[in-house]
Coordinates of C-alpha atoms and ligand atoms in Angstrom, one line a residue:
X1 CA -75.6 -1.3 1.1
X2 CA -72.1 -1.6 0.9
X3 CA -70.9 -5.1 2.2
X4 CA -67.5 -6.6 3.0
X5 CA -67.2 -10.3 2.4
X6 CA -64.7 -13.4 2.6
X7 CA -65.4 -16.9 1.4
X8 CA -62.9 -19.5 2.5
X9 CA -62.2 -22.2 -0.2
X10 CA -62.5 -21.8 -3.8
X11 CA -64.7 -24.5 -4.3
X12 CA -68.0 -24.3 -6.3
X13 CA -69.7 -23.4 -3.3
X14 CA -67.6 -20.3 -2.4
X15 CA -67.1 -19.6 -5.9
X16 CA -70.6 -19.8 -6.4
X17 CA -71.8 -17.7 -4.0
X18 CA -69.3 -14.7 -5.2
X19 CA -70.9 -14.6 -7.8
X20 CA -74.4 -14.3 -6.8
X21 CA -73.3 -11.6 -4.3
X22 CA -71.6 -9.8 -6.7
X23 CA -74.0 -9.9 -9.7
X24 CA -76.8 -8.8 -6.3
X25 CA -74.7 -5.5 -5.5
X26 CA -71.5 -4.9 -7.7
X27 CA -70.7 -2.6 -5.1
X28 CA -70.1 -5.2 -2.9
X29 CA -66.1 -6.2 -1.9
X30 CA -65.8 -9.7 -1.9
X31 CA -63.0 -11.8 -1.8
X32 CA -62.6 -15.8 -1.9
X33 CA -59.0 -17.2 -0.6
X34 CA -58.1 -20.6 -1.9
X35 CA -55.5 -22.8 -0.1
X36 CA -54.2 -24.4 -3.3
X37 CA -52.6 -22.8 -6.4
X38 CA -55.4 -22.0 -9.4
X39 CA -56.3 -24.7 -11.3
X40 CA -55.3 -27.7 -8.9
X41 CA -58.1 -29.5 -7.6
X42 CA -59.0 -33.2 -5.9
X43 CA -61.1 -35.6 -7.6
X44 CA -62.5 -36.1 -11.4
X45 CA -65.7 -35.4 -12.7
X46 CA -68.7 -34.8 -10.9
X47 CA -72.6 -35.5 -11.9
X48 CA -75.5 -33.5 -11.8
X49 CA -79.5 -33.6 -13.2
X50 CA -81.5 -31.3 -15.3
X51 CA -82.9 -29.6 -12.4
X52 CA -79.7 -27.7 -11.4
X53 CA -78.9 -26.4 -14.9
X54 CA -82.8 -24.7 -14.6
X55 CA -82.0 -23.3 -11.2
X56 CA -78.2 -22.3 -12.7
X57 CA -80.3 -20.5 -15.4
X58 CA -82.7 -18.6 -13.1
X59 CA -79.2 -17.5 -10.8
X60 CA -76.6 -16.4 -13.3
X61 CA -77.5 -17.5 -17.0
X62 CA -73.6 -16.5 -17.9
X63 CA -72.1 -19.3 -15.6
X64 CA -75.0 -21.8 -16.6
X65 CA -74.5 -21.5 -20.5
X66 CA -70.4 -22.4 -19.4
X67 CA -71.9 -24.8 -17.6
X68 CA -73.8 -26.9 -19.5
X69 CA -71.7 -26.3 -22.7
X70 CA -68.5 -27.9 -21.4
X71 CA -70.7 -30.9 -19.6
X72 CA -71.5 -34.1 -21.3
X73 CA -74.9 -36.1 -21.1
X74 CA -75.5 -39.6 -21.0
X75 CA -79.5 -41.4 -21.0
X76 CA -78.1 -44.9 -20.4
X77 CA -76.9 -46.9 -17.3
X78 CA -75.4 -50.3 -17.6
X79 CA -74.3 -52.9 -15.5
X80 CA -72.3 -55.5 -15.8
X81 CA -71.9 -58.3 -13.1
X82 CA -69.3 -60.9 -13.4
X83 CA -69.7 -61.6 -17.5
X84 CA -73.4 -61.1 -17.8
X85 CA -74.9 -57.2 -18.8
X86 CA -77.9 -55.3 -17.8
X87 CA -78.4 -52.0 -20.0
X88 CA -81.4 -49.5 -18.9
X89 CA -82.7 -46.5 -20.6
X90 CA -83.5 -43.4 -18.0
X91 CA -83.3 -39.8 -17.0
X92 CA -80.9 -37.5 -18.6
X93 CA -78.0 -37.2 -16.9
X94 CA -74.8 -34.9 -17.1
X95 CA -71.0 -34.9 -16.0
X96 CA -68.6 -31.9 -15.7
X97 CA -64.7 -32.8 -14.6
X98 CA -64.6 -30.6 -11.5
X99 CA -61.5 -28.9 -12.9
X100 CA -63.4 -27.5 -15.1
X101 CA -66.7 -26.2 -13.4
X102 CA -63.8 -24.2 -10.9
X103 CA -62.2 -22.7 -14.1
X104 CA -66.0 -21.3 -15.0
X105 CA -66.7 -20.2 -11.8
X106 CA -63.7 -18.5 -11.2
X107 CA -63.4 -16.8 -14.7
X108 CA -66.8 -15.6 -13.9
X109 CA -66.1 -14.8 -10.3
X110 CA -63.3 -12.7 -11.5
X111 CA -64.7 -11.4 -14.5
X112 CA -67.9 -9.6 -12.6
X113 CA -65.2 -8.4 -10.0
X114 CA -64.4 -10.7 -7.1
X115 CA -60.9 -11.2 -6.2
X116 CA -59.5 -14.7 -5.9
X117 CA -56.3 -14.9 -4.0
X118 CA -54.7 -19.0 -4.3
X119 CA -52.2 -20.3 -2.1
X120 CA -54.2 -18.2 0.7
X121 CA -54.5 -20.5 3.8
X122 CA -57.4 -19.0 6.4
X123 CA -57.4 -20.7 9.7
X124 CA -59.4 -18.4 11.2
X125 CA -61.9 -15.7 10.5
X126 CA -60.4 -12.4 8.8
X127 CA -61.3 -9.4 10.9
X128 CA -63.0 -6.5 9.8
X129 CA -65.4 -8.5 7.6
X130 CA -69.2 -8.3 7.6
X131 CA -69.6 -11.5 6.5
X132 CA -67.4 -14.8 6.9
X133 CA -68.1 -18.0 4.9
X134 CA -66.7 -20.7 5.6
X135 CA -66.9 -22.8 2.2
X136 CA -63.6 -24.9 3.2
X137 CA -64.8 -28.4 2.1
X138 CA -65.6 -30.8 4.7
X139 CA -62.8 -30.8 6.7
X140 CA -63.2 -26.6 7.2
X141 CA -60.7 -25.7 9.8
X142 CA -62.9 -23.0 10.9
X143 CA -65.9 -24.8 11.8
X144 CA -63.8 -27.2 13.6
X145 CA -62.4 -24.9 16.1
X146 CA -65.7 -23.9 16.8
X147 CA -67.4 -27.4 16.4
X148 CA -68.9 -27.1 19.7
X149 CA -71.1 -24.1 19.1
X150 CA -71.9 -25.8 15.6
X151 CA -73.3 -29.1 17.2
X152 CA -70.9 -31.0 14.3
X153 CA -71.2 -35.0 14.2
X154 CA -70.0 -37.2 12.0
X155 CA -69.9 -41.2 11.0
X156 CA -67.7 -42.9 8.9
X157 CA -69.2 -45.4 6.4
X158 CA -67.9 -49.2 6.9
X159 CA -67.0 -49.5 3.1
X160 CA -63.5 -48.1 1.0
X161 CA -63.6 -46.1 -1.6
X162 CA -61.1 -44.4 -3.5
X163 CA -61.8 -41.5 -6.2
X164 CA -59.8 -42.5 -9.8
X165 CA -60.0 -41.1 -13.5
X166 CA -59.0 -43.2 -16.5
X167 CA -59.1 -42.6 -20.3
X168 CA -61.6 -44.7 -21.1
X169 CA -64.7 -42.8 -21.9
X170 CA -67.6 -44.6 -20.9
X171 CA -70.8 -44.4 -23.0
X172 CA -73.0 -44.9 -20.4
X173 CA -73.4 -44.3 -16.5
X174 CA -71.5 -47.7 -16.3
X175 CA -71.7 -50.2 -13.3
X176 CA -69.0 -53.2 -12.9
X177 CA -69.2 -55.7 -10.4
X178 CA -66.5 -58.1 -9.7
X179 CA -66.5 -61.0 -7.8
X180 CA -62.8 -61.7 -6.2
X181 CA -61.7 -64.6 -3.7
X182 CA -62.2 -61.9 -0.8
X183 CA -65.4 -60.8 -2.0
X184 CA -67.1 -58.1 -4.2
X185 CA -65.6 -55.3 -5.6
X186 CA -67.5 -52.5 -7.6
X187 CA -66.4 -49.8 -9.7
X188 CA -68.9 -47.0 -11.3
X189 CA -67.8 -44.9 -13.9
X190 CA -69.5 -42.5 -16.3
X191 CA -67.9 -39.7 -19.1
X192 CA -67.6 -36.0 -18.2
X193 CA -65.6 -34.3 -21.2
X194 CA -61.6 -34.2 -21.7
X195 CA -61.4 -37.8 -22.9
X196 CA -61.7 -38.8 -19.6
X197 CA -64.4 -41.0 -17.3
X198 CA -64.4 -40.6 -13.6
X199 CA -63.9 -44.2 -12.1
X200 CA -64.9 -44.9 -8.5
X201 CA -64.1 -48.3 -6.9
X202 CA -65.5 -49.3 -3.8
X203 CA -65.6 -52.3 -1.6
X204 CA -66.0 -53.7 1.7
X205 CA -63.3 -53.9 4.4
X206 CA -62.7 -57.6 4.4
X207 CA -62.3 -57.3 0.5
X208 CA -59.9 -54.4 1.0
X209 CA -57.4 -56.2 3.3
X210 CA -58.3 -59.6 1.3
X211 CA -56.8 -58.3 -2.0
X212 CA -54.2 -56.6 0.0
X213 CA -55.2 -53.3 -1.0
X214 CA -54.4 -51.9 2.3
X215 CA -50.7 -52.7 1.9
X216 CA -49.7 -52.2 -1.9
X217 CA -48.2 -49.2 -3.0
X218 CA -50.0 -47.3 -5.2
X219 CA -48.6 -48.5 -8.5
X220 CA -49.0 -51.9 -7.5
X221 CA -53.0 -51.1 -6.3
X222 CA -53.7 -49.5 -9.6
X223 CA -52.2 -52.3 -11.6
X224 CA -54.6 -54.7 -9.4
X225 CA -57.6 -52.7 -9.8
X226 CA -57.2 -52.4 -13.5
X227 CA -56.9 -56.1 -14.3
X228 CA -60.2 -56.5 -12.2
X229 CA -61.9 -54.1 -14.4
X230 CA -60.5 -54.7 -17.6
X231 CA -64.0 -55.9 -18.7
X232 CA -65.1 -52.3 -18.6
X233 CA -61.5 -50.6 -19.3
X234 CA -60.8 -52.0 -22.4
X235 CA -57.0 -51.7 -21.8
X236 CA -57.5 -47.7 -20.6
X237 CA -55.7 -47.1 -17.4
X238 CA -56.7 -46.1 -14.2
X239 CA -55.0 -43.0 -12.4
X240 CA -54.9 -41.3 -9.6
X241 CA -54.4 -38.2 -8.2
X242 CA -51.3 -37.4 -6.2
X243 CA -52.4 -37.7 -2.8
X244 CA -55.5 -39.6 -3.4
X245 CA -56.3 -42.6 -1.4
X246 CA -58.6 -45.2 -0.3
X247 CA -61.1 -43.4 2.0
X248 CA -64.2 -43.9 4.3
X249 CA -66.8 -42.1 3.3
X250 CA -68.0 -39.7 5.9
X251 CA -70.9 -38.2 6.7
X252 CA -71.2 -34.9 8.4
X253 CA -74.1 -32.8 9.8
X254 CA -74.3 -29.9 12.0
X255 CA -76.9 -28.2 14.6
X256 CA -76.6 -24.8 13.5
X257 CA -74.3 -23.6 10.5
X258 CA -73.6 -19.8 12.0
X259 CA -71.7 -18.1 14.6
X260 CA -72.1 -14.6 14.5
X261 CA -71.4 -13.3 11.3
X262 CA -69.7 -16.6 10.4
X263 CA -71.8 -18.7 7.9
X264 CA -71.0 -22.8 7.2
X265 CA -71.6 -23.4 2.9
X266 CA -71.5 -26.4 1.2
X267 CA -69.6 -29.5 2.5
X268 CA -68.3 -27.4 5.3
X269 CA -72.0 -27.5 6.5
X270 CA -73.4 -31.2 5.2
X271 CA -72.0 -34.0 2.9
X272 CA -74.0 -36.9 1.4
X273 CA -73.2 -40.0 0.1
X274 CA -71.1 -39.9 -3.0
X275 CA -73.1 -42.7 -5.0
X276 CA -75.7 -40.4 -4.7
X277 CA -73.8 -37.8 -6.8
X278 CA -75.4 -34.8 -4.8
X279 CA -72.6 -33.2 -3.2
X280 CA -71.9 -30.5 -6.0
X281 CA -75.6 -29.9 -6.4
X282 CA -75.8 -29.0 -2.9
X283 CA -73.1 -26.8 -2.4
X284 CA -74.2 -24.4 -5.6
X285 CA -78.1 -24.6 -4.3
X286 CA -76.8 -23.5 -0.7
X287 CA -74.8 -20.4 -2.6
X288 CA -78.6 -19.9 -4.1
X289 CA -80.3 -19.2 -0.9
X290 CA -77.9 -18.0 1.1
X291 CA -77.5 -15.4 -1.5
X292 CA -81.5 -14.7 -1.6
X293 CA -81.7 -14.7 2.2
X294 CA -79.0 -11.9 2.1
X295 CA -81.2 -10.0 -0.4
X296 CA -84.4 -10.9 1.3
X297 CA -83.6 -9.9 4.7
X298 CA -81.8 -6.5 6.1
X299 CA -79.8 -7.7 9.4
X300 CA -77.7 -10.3 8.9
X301 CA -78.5 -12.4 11.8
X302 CA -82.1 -12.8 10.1
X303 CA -81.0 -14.0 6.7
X304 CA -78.5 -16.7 8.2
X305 CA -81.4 -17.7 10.1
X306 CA -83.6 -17.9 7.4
X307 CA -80.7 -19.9 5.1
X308 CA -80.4 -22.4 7.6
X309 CA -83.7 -23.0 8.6
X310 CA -84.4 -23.5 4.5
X311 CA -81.2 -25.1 3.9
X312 CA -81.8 -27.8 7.3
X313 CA -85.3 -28.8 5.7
X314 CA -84.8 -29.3 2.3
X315 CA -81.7 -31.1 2.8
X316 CA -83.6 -34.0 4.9
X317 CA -85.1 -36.2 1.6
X318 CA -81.8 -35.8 0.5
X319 CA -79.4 -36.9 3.1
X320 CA -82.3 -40.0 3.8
X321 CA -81.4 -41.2 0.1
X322 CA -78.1 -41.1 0.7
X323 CA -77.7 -43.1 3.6
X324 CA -79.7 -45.4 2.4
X325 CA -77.9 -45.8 -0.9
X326 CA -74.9 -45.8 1.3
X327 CA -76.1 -49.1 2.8
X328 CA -77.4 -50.6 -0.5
X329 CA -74.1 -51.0 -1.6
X330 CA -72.9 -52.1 2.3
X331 CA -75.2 -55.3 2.0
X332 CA -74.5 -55.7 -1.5
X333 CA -74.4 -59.5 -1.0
X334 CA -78.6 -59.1 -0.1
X335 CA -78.9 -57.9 -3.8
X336 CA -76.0 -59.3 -6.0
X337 CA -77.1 -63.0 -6.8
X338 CA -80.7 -61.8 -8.7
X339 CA -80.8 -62.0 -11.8
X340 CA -78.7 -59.0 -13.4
X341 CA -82.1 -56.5 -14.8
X342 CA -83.8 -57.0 -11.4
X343 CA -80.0 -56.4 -9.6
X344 CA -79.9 -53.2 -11.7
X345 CA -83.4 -52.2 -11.1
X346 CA -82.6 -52.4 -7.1
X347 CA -79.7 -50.5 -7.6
X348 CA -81.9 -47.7 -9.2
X349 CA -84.0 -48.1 -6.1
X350 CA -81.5 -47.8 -3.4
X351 CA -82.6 -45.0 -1.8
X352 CA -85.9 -46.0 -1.0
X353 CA -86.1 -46.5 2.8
X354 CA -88.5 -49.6 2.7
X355 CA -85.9 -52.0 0.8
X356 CA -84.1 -53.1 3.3
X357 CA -86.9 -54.7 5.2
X358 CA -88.7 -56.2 2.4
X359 CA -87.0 -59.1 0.7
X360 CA -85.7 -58.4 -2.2
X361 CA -87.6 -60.5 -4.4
X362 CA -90.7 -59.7 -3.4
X363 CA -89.5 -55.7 -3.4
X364 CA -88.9 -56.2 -7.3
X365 CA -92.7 -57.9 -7.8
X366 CA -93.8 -55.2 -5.8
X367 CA -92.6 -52.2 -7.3
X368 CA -93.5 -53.7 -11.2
X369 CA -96.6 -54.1 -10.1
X370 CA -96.7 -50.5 -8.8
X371 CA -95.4 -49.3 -11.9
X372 CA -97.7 -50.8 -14.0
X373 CA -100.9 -49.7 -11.9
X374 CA -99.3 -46.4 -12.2
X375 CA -99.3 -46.9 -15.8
X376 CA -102.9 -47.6 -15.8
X377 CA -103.3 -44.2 -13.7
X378 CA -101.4 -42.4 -16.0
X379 CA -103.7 -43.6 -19.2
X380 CA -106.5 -42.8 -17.4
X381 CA -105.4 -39.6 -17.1
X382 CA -104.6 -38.9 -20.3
X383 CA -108.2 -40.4 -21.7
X384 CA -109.8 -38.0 -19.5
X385 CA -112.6 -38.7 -17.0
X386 CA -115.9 -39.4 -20.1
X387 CA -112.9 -41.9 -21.8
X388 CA -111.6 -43.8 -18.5
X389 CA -115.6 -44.3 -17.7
X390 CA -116.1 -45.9 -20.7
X391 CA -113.2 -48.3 -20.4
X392 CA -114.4 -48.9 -16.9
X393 CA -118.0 -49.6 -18.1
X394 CA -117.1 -51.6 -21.1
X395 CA -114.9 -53.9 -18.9
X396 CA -117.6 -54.5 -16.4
X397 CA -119.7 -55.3 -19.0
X398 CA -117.4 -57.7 -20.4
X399 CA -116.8 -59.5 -17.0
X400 CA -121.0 -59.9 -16.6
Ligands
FAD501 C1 -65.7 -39.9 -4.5 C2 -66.6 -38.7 -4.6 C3 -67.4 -38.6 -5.7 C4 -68.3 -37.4 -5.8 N1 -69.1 -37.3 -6.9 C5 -69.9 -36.3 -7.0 C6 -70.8 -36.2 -8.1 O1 -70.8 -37.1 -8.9 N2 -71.7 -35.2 -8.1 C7 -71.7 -34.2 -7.1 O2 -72.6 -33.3 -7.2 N3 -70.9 -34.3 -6.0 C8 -70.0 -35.3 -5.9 N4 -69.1 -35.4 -4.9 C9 -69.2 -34.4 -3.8 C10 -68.6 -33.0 -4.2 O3 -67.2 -33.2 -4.6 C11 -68.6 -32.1 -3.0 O4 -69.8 -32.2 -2.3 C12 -68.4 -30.6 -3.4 O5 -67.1 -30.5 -3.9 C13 -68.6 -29.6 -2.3 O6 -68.2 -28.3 -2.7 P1 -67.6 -27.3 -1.6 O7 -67.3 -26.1 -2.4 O8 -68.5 -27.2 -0.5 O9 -66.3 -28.0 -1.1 P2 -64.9 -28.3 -1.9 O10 -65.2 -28.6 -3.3 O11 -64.3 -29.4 -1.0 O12 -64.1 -27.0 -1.8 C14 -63.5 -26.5 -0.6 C15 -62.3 -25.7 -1.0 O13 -61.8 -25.1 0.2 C16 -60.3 -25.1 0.1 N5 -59.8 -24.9 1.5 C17 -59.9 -25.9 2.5 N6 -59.3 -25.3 3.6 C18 -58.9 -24.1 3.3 C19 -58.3 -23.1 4.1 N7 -57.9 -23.2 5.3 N8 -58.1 -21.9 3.5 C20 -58.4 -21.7 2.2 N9 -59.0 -22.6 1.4 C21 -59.3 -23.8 2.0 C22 -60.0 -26.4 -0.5 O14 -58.7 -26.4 -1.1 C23 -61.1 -26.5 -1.6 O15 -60.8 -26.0 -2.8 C24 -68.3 -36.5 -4.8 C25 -67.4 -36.6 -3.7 C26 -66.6 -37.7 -3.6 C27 -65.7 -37.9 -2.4

């Protein structure tokens, strides 16, 4: 069947979903209108895991070879806190400037068909469409003239952030933690192609109007920040965006994410935590089934039903980690004076919602000793039942 569809916002989520749509039913007329001219865009560059390169693959393997080709990888995580180090081996991980994953998208978008008008502002839903999506970020001006019938609440974190690139190109998933007169300030920065590194700083209120970041200009903030992280710089600057400034983070949910034959995608519908580095991942995995809901289901009112109910539950785990990792880092001063490797090994488990009741200490003795049972599991396994009987037996033999 022969559908009519307009995404709002040009973002990876709207361009994402073109694309599915299209590759579903070329026949299809879809269109995505994008406020800002092509190739502007806020932020830097944005991380993902493994995981959503295999589920790019199974989707659209075109956009997923792009994909992965211009991204960079890093195994490493270091952290640095005042002038001591902590460097940790772990998962693979991979950065893509966001620039550049909209440039794929929308090369593919256009190239299988869709049209992309820019400089196309949609306040309100186009008539004469069968579908509507809003994928307009997460201040979407059409879900919030209707945020009453979406059930939309939000909550501002208590700590500042502010979203900067620089030229240094970081090696590793890179942590720096500086102690000022006011307080602590972090920055974490990692490598995502282009020569450059994404570098985000955060810090508590009192910290923010300490260093009287809340009243310098921003030359003046930028030349602050960067002689607090020249440590990690190494004399690169910092830079920012025009129109980028210090934030709250905040964190949006809704009831429902339709209206009729309007559909809420990607941070129009959800955001989580940045320092969980989920946002992106999202967005593209809600294209993913709201595209196989459309295919799965004939009437339309079905298949929204059926994205959101899917979309609702799977996000839950997710949006748990994030707040928690969003309070990590608000009660920083609970972690910061361990010793650095047992810092950095909390940091890795910030999402875990037992953490902050347990103290910290105790949490670290706790979870090596869980790791090293699970070690012991994990030979076991791998010996096989006859083998892990034996070791048993011989050992109670020993202790007699
Ligand atoms: C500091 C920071 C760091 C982050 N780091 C990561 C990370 O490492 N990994 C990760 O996965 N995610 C990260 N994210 C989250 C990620 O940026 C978002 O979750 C993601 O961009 C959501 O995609 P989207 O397409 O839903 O929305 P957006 O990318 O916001 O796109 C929405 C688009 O809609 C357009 N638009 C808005 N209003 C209109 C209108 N009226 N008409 C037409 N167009 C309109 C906008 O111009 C925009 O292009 C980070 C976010 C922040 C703030």
């Amino acid at each position: 069947m022969h559908v009519k569809v307009v995404c709002v916002g040009g973002g990876p989520a709207g361009l994402y979903l073109a694309i599915l749509l299209k590759r579903q039913n070329p026949s299809h007329d879809i269109t995505v209108h994008e406020r800002d001219p092509e190739g502007s865009t806020y932020g830097w560059g944005v991380t993902y895991w493994r995981g959503l390169l295999d589920r790019l693959q199974e989707h659209d393997p075109e956009s997923a070879r792009a994909v992965e080709e211009h991204s960079v990888r890093w195994n490493e995580g270091v952290a640095h806190v005042r002038d001591l180090a902590a460097r940790h081996h772990g998962d693979e991980g991979f950065g893509i400037g966001r620039h550049r994953l909209l440039e794929l998208l929308a090369g593919r978008a256009r190239a299988l068909g869709v049209r992309l008008e820019y400089r196309s502002d949609i306040g309100e839903p186009p008539a004469g469409a069968d579908l509507v999506v809003a994928a307009d970020g997460v201040h979407s001006a059409l879900r919030t003239r209707r945020a009453e019938h979406f059930g939309t609440r939000t909550s501002s974190g208590r700590n500042h952030y502010i979203w900067l690139g620089t030229t240094k190109v970081f090696d590793a998933f890179t942590f720096a933690f500086t102690e000022t007169a006011h307080g602590w300030i972090w920055a974490y920065g990692y490598g995502y192609g282009d020569g450059h590194s994404t570098c985000v700083v955060e810090c508590s209120p009192e910290t923010f109007t300490g260093l009287g970041l809340d009243r310098a200009d921003r030359a003046e903030g930028l030349v602050l920040l960067e002689k607090l992280f020249a440590g990690v710089l190494d004399g690169h600057p910092l830079i920012a965006r025009p129109g980028a400034s210090w934030l709250t983070f905040r964190t949006l949910t809704n009831r429902t994410w339709h209206h009729g034959n309007l559909v809420l995608l990607g941070d129009a519908a959800h955001t989580t935590h940045y320092s969980i580095g989920a946002g992106t991942t999202l967005a593209l995995e809600d294209a993913m089934c709201l595209a196989g809901a459309l295919r799965e289901h004939a009437a339309l009112p079905d298949a929204l039903a059926a994205y959101e109910r899917r979309r609702q539950a799977e996000l839950l785990s997710v949006q748990s980690a994030a707040r928690y990792s969003a309070q990590w880092y608000e009660n920083l001063p609970r972690y910061i004076h361990l010793p650095p490797h047992r810092m950095f090994a909390l940091l890795g488990q910030r999402h875990s919602p037992l953490l902050p009741y347990v103290p910290p200490q105790l949490y670290y003795g706790l979870d090596r000793a869980a790791g090293r049972l699970e070690a012991l599991r994990r030979l076991k396994r791998w010996l096989g039942p006859r083998a892990a009987r034996a070791l048993h037996a011989r050992s109670t033999a020993r202790r007699d």
